[in-house]
GROMACS .gro file of C-alpha atoms in nm:
model
   84
    1MET     CA    1   0.142   0.068   4.827
    2THR     CA    2  -0.147   0.099   4.594
    3CYS     CA    3  -0.500   0.164   4.698
    4SER     CA    4  -0.774  -0.073   4.593
    5ALA     CA    5  -0.957   0.211   4.414
    6CYS     CA    6  -0.656   0.274   4.187
    7LEU     CA    7  -0.619  -0.088   4.069
    8PRO     CA    8  -0.896  -0.074   3.804
    9VAL     CA    9  -0.746   0.247   3.661
   10GLN     CA   10  -0.396   0.099   3.646
   11SER     CA   11  -0.517  -0.223   3.494
   12ALA     CA   12  -0.722  -0.029   3.236
   13ALA     CA   13  -0.414   0.175   3.145
   14LYS     CA   14  -0.209  -0.142   3.103
   15THR     CA   15  -0.485  -0.301   2.897
   16GLY     CA   16  -0.503   0.008   2.674
   17LEU     CA   17  -0.127   0.005   2.622
   18LEU     CA   18  -0.128  -0.366   2.552
   19GLN     CA   19  -0.414  -0.327   2.306
   20THR     CA   20  -0.228  -0.046   2.127
   21LEU     CA   21   0.084  -0.260   2.098
   22LEU     CA   22  -0.117  -0.555   1.971
   23ASP     CA   23  -0.293  -0.336   1.715
   24ARG     CA   24   0.037  -0.203   1.585
   25ALA     CA   25   0.186  -0.552   1.567
   26ALA     CA   26  -0.119  -0.669   1.371
   27ASP     CA   27  -0.078  -0.377   1.129
   28VAL     CA   28   0.288  -0.464   1.069
   29LEU     CA   29   0.208  -0.830   1.015
   30ALA     CA   30  -0.071  -0.742   0.775
   31LEU     CA   31   0.170  -0.540   0.562
   32GLY     CA   32   0.422  -0.825   0.545
   33PRO     CA   33   0.282  -1.023   0.250
   34ALA     CA   34   0.209  -0.711   0.045
   35SER     CA   35   0.557  -0.577   0.110
   36HIS     CA   36   0.706  -0.911   0.010
   37ARG     CA   37   0.507  -0.914  -0.316
   38ARG     CA   38   0.622  -0.559  -0.398
   39ALA     CA   39   0.985  -0.659  -0.339
   40GLU     CA   40   0.944  -0.961  -0.567
   41THR     CA   41   0.785  -0.744  -0.837
   42ARG     CA   42   1.065  -0.489  -0.817
   43ALA     CA   43   1.326  -0.765  -0.841
   44ALA     CA   44   1.154  -0.918  -1.145
   45VAL     CA   45   1.124  -0.582  -1.320
   46GLY     CA   46   1.487  -0.505  -1.236
   47GLU     CA   47   1.596  -0.815  -1.428
   48LEU     CA   48   1.413  -0.715  -1.748
   49SER     CA   49   1.591  -0.526  -2.023
   50ALA     CA   50   1.473  -0.189  -2.149
   51ARG     CA   51   1.343  -0.357  -2.465
   52GLN     CA   52   1.138  -0.612  -2.269
   53LEU     CA   53   0.990  -0.338  -2.052
   54ALA     CA   54   0.898  -0.134  -2.359
   55ASP     CA   55   0.733  -0.438  -2.519
   56ALA     CA   56   0.527  -0.495  -2.205
   57GLY     CA   57   0.447  -0.125  -2.166
   58ILE     CA   58   0.599  -0.104  -1.819
   59ASP     CA   59   0.772   0.208  -1.693
   60ARG     CA   60   1.063   0.097  -1.473
   61SER     CA   61   1.069   0.421  -1.273
   62ILE     CA   62   0.706   0.379  -1.164
   63VAL     CA   63   0.740   0.016  -1.058
   64CYS     CA   64   1.084   0.031  -0.897
   65ARG     CA   65   1.080   0.392  -0.781
   66VAL     CA   66   1.436   0.439  -0.897
   67ARG     CA   67   1.613   0.732  -1.049
   68PRO     CA   68   1.634   0.748  -1.429
   69VAL     CA   69   1.907   0.533  -1.580
   70ILE     CA   70   2.167   0.720  -1.784
   71GLU     CA   71   2.319   0.513  -2.060
   72ILE     CA   72   2.669   0.611  -2.173
   73ARG     CA   73   2.835   0.463  -2.480
   74ALA     CA   74   3.144   0.254  -2.407
   75GLY     CA   75   3.362   0.464  -2.640
   76LEU     CA   76   3.272   0.785  -2.459
   77MET     CA   77   3.342   0.625  -2.122
   78ALA     CA   78   3.679   0.495  -2.241
   79ASN     CA   79   3.765   0.842  -2.370
   80LEU     CA   80   3.668   1.007  -2.041
   81ILE     CA   81   3.866   0.759  -1.834
   82SER     CA   82   4.174   0.801  -2.052
   83LEU     CA   83   4.169   1.176  -1.979
   84GLN     CA   84   4.252   1.110  -1.615
   0.00000   0.00000   0.00000
């Protein structure tokens, strides 16, 4: 049984919890479009060649937050694989 004096306290606690959950849901929903735009930008930059990025003055590592790309000549790779 609950006492009538405790009901306002319990309802206030539930309202506070509900408000917190609603605030967090609103924050997540607000980040949705920005997150989607960042993903689209990263995908577009990922499709560009190194030459195109250099022409545009874009640093791939800043936009995509990826590790540096190591380019290995095909002849060197073939030589290394043949050593197995």
